[in-house]
Tab-separated table of C-alpha atoms in Angstrom:
chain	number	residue	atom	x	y	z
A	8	UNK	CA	359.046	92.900	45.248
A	9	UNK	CA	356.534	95.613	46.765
A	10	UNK	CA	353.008	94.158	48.421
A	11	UNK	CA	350.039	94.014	46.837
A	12	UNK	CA	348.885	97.402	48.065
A	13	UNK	CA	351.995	99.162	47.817
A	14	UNK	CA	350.989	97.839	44.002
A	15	UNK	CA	347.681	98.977	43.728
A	16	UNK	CA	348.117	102.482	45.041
A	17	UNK	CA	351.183	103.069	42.903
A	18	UNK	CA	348.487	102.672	39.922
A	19	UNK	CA	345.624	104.685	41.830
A	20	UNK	CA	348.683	107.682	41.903
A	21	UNK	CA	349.679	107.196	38.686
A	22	UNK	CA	345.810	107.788	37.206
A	23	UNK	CA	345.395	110.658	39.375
A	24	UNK	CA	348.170	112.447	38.299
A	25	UNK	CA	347.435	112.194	34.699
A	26	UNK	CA	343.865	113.442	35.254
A	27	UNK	CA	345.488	116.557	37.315
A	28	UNK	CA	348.062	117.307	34.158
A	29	UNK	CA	344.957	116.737	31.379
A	30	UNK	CA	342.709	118.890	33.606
A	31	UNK	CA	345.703	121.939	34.124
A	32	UNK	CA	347.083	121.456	30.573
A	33	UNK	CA	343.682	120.782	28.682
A	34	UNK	CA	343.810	124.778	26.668
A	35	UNK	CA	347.391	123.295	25.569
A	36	UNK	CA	346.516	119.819	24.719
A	37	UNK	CA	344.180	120.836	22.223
A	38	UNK	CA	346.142	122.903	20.281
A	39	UNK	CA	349.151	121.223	20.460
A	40	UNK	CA	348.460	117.146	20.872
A	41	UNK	CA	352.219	116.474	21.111
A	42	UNK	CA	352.616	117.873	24.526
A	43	UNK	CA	350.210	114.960	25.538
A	44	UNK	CA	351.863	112.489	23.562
A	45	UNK	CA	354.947	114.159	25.274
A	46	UNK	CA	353.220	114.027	29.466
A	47	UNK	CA	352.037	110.848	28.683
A	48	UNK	CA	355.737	109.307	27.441
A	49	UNK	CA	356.745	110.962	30.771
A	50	UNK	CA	354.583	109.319	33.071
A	51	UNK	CA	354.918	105.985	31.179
A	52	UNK	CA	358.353	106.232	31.252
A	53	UNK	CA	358.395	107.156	35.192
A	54	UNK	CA	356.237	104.061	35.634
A	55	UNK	CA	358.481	101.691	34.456
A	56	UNK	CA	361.254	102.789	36.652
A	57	UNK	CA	359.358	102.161	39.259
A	58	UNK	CA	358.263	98.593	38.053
A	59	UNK	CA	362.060	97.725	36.727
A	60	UNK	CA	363.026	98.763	40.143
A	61	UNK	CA	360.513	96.806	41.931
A	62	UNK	CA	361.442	93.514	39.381
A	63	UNK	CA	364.818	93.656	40.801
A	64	UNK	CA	364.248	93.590	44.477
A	65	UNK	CA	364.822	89.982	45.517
A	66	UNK	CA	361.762	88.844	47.548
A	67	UNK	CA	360.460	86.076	49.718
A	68	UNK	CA	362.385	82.937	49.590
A	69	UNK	CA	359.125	81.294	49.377
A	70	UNK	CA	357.717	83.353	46.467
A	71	UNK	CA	355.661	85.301	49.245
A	72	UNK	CA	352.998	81.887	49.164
A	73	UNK	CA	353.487	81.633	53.039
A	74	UNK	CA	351.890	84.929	53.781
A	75	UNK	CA	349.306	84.800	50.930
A	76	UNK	CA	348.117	81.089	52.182
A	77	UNK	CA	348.887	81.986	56.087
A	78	UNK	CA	351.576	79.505	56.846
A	79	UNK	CA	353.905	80.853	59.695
A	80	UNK	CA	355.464	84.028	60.890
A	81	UNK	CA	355.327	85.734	57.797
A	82	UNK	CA	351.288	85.315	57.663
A	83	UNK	CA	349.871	88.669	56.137
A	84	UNK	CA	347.111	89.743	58.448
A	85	UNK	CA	344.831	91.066	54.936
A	86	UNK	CA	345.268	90.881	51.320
A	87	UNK	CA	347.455	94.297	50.859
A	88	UNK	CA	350.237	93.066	52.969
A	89	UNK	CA	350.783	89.843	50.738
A	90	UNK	CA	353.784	89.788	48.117
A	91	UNK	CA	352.891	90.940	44.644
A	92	UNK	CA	354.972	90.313	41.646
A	93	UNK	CA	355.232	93.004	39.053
A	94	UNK	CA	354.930	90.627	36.243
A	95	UNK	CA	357.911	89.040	33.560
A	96	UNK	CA	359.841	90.111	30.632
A	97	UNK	CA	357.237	91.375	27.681
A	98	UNK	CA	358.103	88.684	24.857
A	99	UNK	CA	358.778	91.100	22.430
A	100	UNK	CA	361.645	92.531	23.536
A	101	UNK	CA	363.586	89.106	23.409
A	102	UNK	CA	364.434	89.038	19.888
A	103	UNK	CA	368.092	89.252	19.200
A	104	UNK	CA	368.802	91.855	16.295
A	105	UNK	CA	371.716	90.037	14.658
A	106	UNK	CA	369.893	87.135	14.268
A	107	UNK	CA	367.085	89.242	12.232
A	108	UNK	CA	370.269	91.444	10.666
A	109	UNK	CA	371.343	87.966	9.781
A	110	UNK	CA	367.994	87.070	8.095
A	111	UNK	CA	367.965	90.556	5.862
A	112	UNK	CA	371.537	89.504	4.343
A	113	UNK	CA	369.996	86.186	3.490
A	114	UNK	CA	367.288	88.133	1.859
A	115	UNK	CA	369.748	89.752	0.017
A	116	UNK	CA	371.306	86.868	-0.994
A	117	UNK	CA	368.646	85.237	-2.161
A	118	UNK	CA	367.223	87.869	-4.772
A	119	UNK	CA	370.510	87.693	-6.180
A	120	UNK	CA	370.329	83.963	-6.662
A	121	UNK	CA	367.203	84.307	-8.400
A	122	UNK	CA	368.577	87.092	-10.768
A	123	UNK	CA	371.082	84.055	-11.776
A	124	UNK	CA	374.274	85.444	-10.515
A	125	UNK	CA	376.050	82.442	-9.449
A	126	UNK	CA	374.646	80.424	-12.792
A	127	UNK	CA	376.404	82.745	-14.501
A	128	UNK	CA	379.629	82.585	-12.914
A	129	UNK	CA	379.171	78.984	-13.226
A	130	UNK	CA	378.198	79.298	-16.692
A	131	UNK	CA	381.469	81.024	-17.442
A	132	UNK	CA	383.925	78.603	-15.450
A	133	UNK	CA	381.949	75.855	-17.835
A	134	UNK	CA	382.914	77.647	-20.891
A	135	UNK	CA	386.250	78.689	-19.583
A	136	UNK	CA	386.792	75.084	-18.654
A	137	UNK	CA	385.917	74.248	-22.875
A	138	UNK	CA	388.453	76.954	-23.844
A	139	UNK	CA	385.295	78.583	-25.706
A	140	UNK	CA	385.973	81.802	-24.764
A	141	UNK	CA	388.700	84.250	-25.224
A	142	UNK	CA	390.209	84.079	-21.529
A	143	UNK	CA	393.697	83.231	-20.462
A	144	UNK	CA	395.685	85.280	-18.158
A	145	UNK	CA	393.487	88.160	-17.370
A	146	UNK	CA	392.189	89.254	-13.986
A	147	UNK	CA	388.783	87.488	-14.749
A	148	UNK	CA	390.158	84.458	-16.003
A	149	UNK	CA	392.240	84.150	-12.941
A	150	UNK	CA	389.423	85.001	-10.829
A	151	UNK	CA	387.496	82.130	-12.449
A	152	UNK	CA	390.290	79.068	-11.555
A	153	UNK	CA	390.269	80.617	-7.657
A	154	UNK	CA	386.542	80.996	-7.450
A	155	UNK	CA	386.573	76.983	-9.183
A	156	UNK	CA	389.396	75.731	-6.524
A	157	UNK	CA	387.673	77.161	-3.267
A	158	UNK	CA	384.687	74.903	-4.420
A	159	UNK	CA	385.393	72.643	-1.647
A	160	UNK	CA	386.029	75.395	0.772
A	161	UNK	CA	382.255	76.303	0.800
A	162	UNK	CA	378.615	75.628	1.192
A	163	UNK	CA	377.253	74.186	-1.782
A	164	UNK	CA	374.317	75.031	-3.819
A	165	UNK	CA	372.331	72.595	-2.103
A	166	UNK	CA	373.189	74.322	1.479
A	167	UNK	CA	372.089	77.738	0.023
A	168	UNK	CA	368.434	76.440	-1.540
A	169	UNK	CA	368.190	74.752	1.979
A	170	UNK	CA	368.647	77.652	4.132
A	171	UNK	CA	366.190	79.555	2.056
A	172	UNK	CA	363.522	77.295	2.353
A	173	UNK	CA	364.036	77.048	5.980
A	174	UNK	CA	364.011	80.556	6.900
A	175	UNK	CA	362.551	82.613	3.873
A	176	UNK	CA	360.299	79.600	2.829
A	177	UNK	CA	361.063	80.450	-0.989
A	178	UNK	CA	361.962	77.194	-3.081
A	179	UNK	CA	360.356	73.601	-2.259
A	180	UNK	CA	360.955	70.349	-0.415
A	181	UNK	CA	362.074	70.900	3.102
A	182	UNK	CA	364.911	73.358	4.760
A	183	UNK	CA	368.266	72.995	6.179
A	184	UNK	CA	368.737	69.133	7.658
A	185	UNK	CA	364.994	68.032	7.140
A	186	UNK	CA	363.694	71.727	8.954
A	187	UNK	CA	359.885	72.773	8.435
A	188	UNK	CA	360.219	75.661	5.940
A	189	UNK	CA	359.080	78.772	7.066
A	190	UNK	CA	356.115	78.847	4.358
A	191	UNK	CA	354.686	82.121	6.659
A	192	UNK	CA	357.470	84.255	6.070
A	193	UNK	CA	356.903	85.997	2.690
A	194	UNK	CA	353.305	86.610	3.378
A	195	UNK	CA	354.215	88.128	6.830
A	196	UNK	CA	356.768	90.067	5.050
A	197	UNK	CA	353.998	91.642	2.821
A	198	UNK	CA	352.037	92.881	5.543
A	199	UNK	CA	354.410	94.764	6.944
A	200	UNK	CA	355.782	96.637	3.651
A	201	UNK	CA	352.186	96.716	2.958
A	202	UNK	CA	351.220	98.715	6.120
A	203	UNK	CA	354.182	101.004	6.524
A	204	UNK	CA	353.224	101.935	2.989
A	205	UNK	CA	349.862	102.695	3.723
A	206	UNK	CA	350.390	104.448	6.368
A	207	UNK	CA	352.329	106.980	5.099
A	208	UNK	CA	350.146	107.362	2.262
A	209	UNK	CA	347.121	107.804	4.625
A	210	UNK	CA	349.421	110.806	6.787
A	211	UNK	CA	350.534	112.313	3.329
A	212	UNK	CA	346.397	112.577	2.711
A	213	UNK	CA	345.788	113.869	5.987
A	214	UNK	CA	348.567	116.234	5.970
A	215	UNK	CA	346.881	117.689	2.556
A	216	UNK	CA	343.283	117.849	3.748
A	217	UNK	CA	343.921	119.347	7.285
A	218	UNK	CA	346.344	121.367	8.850
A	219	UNK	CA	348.497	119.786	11.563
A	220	UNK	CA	346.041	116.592	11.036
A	221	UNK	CA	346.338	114.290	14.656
A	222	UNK	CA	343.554	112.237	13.506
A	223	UNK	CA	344.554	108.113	14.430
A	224	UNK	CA	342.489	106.687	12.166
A	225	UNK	CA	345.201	108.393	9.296
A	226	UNK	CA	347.571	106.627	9.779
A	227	UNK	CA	347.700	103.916	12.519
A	228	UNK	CA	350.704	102.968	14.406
A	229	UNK	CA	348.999	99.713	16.439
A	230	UNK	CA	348.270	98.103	12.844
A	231	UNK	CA	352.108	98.754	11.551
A	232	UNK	CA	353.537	97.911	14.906
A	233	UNK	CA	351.462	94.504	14.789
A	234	UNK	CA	352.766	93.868	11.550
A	235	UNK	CA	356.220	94.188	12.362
A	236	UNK	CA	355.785	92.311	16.110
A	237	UNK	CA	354.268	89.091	13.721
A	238	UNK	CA	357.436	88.858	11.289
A	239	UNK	CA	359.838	89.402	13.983
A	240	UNK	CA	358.625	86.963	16.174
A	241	UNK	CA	357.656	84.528	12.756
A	242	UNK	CA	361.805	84.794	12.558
A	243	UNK	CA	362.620	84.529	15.989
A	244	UNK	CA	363.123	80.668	15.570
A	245	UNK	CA	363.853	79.823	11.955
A	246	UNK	CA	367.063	82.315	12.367
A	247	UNK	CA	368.753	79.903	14.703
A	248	UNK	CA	371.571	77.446	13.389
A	249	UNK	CA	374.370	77.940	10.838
A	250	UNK	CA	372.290	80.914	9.154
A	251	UNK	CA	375.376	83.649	10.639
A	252	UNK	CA	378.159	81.504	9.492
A	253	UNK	CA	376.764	80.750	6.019
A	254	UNK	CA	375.666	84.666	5.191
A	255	UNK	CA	378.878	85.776	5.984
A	256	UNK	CA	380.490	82.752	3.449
A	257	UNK	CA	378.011	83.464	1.199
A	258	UNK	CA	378.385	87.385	0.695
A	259	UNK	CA	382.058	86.963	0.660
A	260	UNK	CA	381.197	84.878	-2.465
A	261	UNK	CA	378.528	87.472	-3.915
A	262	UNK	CA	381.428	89.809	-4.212
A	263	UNK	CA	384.116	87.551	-5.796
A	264	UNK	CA	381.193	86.502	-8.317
A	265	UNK	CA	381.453	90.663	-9.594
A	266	UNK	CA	384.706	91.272	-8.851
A	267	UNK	CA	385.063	88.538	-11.967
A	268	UNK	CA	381.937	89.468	-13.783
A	269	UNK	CA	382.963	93.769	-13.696
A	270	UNK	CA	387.177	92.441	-14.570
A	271	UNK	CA	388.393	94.286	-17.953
A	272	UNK	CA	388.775	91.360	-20.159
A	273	UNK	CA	385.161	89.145	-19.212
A	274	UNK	CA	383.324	92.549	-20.130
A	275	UNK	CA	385.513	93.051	-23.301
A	276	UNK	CA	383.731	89.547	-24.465
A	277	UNK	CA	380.301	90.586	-23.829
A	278	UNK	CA	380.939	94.491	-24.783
A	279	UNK	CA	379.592	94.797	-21.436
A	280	UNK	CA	380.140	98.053	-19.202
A	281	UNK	CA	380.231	97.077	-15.783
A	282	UNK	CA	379.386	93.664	-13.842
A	283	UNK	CA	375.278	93.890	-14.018
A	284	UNK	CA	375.721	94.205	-18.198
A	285	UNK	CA	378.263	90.919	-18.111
A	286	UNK	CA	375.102	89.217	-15.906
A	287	UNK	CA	372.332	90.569	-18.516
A	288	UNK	CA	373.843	89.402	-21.476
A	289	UNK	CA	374.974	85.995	-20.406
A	290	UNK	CA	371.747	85.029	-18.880
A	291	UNK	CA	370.141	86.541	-22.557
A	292	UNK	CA	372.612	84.575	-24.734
A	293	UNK	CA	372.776	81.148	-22.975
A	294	UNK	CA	370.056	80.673	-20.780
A	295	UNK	CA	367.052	82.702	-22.505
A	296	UNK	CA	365.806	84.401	-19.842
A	297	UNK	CA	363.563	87.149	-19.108
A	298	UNK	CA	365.765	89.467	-17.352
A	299	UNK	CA	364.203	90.523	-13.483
A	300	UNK	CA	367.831	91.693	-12.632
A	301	UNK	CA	366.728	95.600	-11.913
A	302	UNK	CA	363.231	94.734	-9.979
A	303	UNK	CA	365.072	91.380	-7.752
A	304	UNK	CA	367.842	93.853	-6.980
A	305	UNK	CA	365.735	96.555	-5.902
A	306	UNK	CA	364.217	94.098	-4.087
A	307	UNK	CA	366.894	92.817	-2.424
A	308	UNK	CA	368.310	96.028	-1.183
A	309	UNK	CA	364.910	97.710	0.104
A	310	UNK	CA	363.780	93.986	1.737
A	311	UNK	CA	367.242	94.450	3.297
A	312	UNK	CA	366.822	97.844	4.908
A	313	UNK	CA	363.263	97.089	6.465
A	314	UNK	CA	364.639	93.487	7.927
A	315	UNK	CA	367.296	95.442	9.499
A	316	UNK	CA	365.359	98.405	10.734
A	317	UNK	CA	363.078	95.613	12.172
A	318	UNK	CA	365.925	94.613	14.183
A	319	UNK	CA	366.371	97.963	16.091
A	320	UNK	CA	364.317	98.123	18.920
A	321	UNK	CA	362.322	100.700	16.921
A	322	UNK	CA	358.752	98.591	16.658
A	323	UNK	CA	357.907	99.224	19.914
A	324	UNK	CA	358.513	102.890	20.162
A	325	UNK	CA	355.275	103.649	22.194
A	326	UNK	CA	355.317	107.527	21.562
A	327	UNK	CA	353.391	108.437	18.184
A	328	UNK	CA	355.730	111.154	17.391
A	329	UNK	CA	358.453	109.459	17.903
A	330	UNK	CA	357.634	106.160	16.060
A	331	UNK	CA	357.026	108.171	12.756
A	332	UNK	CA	360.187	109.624	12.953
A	333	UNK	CA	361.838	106.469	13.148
A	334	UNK	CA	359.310	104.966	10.320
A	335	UNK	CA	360.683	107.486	8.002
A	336	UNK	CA	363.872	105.765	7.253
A	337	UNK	CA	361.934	102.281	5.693
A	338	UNK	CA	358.664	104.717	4.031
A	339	UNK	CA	360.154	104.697	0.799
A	340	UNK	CA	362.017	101.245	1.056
A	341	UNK	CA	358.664	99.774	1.518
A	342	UNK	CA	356.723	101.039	-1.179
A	343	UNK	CA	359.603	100.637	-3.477
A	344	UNK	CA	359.508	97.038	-2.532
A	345	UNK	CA	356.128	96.269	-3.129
A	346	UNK	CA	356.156	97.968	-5.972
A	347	UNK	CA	359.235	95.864	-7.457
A	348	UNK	CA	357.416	92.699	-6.125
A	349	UNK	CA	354.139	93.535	-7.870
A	350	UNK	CA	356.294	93.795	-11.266
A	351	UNK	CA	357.369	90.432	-10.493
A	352	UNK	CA	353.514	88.958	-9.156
A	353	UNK	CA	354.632	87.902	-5.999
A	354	UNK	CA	353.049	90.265	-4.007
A	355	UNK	CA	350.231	92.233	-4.008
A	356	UNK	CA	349.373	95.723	-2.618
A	357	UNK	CA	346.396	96.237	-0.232
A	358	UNK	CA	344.424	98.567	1.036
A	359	UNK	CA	343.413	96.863	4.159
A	360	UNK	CA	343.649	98.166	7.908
A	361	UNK	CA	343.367	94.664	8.983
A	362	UNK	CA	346.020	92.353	10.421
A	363	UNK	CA	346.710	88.810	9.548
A	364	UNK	CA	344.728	86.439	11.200
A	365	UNK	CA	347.075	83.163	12.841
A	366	UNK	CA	345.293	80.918	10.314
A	367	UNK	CA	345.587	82.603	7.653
A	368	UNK	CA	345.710	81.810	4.429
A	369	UNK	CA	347.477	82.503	0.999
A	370	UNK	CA	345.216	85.180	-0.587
A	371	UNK	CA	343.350	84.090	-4.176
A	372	UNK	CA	345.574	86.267	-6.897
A	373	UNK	CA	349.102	85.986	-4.900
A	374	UNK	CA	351.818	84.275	-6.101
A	375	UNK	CA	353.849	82.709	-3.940
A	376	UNK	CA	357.864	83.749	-3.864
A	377	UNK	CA	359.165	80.052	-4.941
A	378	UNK	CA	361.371	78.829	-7.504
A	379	UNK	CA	358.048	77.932	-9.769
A	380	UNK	CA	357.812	81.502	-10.806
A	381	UNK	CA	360.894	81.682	-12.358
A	382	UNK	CA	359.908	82.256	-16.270
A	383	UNK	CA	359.353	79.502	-18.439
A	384	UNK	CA	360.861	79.202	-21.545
A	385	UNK	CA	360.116	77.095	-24.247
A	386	UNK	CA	361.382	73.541	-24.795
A	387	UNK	CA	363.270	72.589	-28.098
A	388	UNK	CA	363.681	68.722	-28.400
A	389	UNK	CA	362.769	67.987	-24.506
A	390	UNK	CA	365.444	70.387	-23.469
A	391	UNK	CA	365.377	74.364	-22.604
A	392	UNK	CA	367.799	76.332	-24.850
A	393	UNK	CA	371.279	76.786	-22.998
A	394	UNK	CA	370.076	75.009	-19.829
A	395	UNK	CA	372.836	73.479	-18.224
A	396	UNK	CA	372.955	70.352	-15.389
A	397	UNK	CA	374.418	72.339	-12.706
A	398	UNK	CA	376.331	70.961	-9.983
A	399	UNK	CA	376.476	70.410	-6.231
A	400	UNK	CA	378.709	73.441	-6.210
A	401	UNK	CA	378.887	76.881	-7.745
């Protein structure tokens, strides 16, 4: 811990010298504004060094209040000579990444349980169980008894619907063990797809009208990187608990569900091709559904790959240069994903440089991502055609 004007002259030096490089380099800075994005990353970089080095000095046992308030021996004779802390730990680098890594395979999960996956495994143990369809001793009907006797092995249902209303928000009633659901998620989640969309539309327009364009109001980095700082920190909390333990379970039971649904002899009874066809035509032939299966998945795997690349440390990249480069790998994702959600009307594409205000609100037009949007089919004699009661357990 330096003094207070070992502190103030390390800034004073700091400013000087970046005057002294802009003045020397100015010719090069305008025709190449990278170098300055370059200096300045330098000098940044060189200052926190300097205050990461200072942060780790141990210093007065008191806290330095003895020679601030003039108590003693250690009584500063003027204001320079008292103790001055650097400052703490910037909040947003706290986050741990696999709890957010964690959060993107829930994600994932949960567009597949609204595509009806696990109903339809269900749906086939029920008329396995009946002996109403032709399965015996193939690989899918043995799949189906194992995937029927590890019932009690594993979260039920119930858990599942839980833990997305608790972290994702999606579904109703309340989360995990009575938890406040996490109703801010999906519109947080928006905004960010939302702005790394738009800004790589506004840098593909500025690329086309101007040569080498460095203008930042194409394209700006504070408004994306705000976006992504509010849903990290939105899931900094609501990824805590059993959320690890019951992704893992759960995508260990994603892939038994198509190892059954893609075995020879369950396609052979649908005259399906691979494991999506099996899902398509089961959901079509006993539950009446609208099939969502190719938007849902698409976006299940794009929401994926931005939750995780918000886990990297990437967000707060400070060089421009540098953070484009590393917002290239979730451009496309994004827009794909807001494109698959506006199929769907549960999200809505904006134009808008603005961020989200803390109380904000639902926007008129949006619907929300809950299990009311699921298509509604028409009743015959109080009941929907091939609904079944399901059970605790898939």
């Amino acid at each position: 811990m330096g003094t207070e004007k070992e502190y103030r002259e390390l800034f004073d030096r700091v400013a000087a010298l970046r005057g002294q490089v802009a003045g020397k380099l100015a010719n090069e800075l305008g025709s190449d504004p990278k170098l300055g994005d370059a200096l300045l990353k330098q000098l940044d970089d060189m200052l926190v060094a300097v205050e990461t080095d200072q942060r780790t000095k141990p210093g007065p046992a008191d806290g330095g209040i003895a020679s601030l308030v003039g108590i003693g021996d250690t009584s500063a004779p003027d204001l320079g000579q008292t103790s001055m802390p650097p400052g703490v730990d910037a909040y947003d680098e706290t986050v741990a990444s696999e709890r957010v890594i964690a959060v993107g395979d829930l994600y994932y999960l949960y567009q597949h349980e609204r595509i009806g996956v696990f109903r339809v495994v269900q749906k086939l143990q029920e008329l396995f169980q009946r002996g109403a369809i032709r399965l015996s001793d193939g690989p899918g009907a043995f799949g189906l008894y194992r995937f029927d006797r590890r019932d009690v092995l594993r979260y039920t249902k119930r858990d599942r619907i839980d833990a997305y209303r608790r972290v994702l928000g999606y579904g109703r009633g309340l989360g995990s063990a009575n938890a406040r659901p996490n109703t801010d998620f999906h519109q947080l989640f928006t905004q960010f797809n939302n702005q790394v969309a738009l800004f790589w539309r506004d840098k593909r327009i500025s690329d086309v009208i101007r040569e080498r364009a460095y203008d930042p109001s194409f394209g700006s980095v504070a408004v994306v990187r705000r976006g992504g700082l509010d849903l990290r920190n939105n899931l900094k909390f609501t990824s805590y608990g059993h959320l690890n333990v019951l992704r893992v379970e759960v995508m260990q039971l994603l892939t038994e569900a198509f190892r059954i649904l893609g075995a020879e002899d369950v396609r052979d009874l649908f005259g399906a091709t691979n494991a999506w066809d099996t899902v398509d035509k089961v959901l079509i032939r006993y539950f009446d559904e609208r099939l969502v299966s190719s938007p849902r998945q698409r976006m299940a795997v794009t929401g994926r790959q931005v939750l995780r690349w918000l886990a990297a440390p990437h967000i707060l990249e400070t060089t421009r240069s540098e953070f484009e480069a590393l917002l290239l790998e979730i451009a496309e994702p994004a827009e794909e994903w807001i494109t698959s959600a506006q199929s769907l009307r549960v999200a809505d594409r904006t134009s808008s440089p603005g961020v989200l205000p803390i109380d904000r609100q639902r926007p008129a037009g949006v619907a929300a991502e809950s299990r009311a949007d699921r298509p509604v089919t028409p009743r015959r004699n109080g009941h929907r055609p091939g609904a079944v009661t399901l059970s605790r357990r898939d």
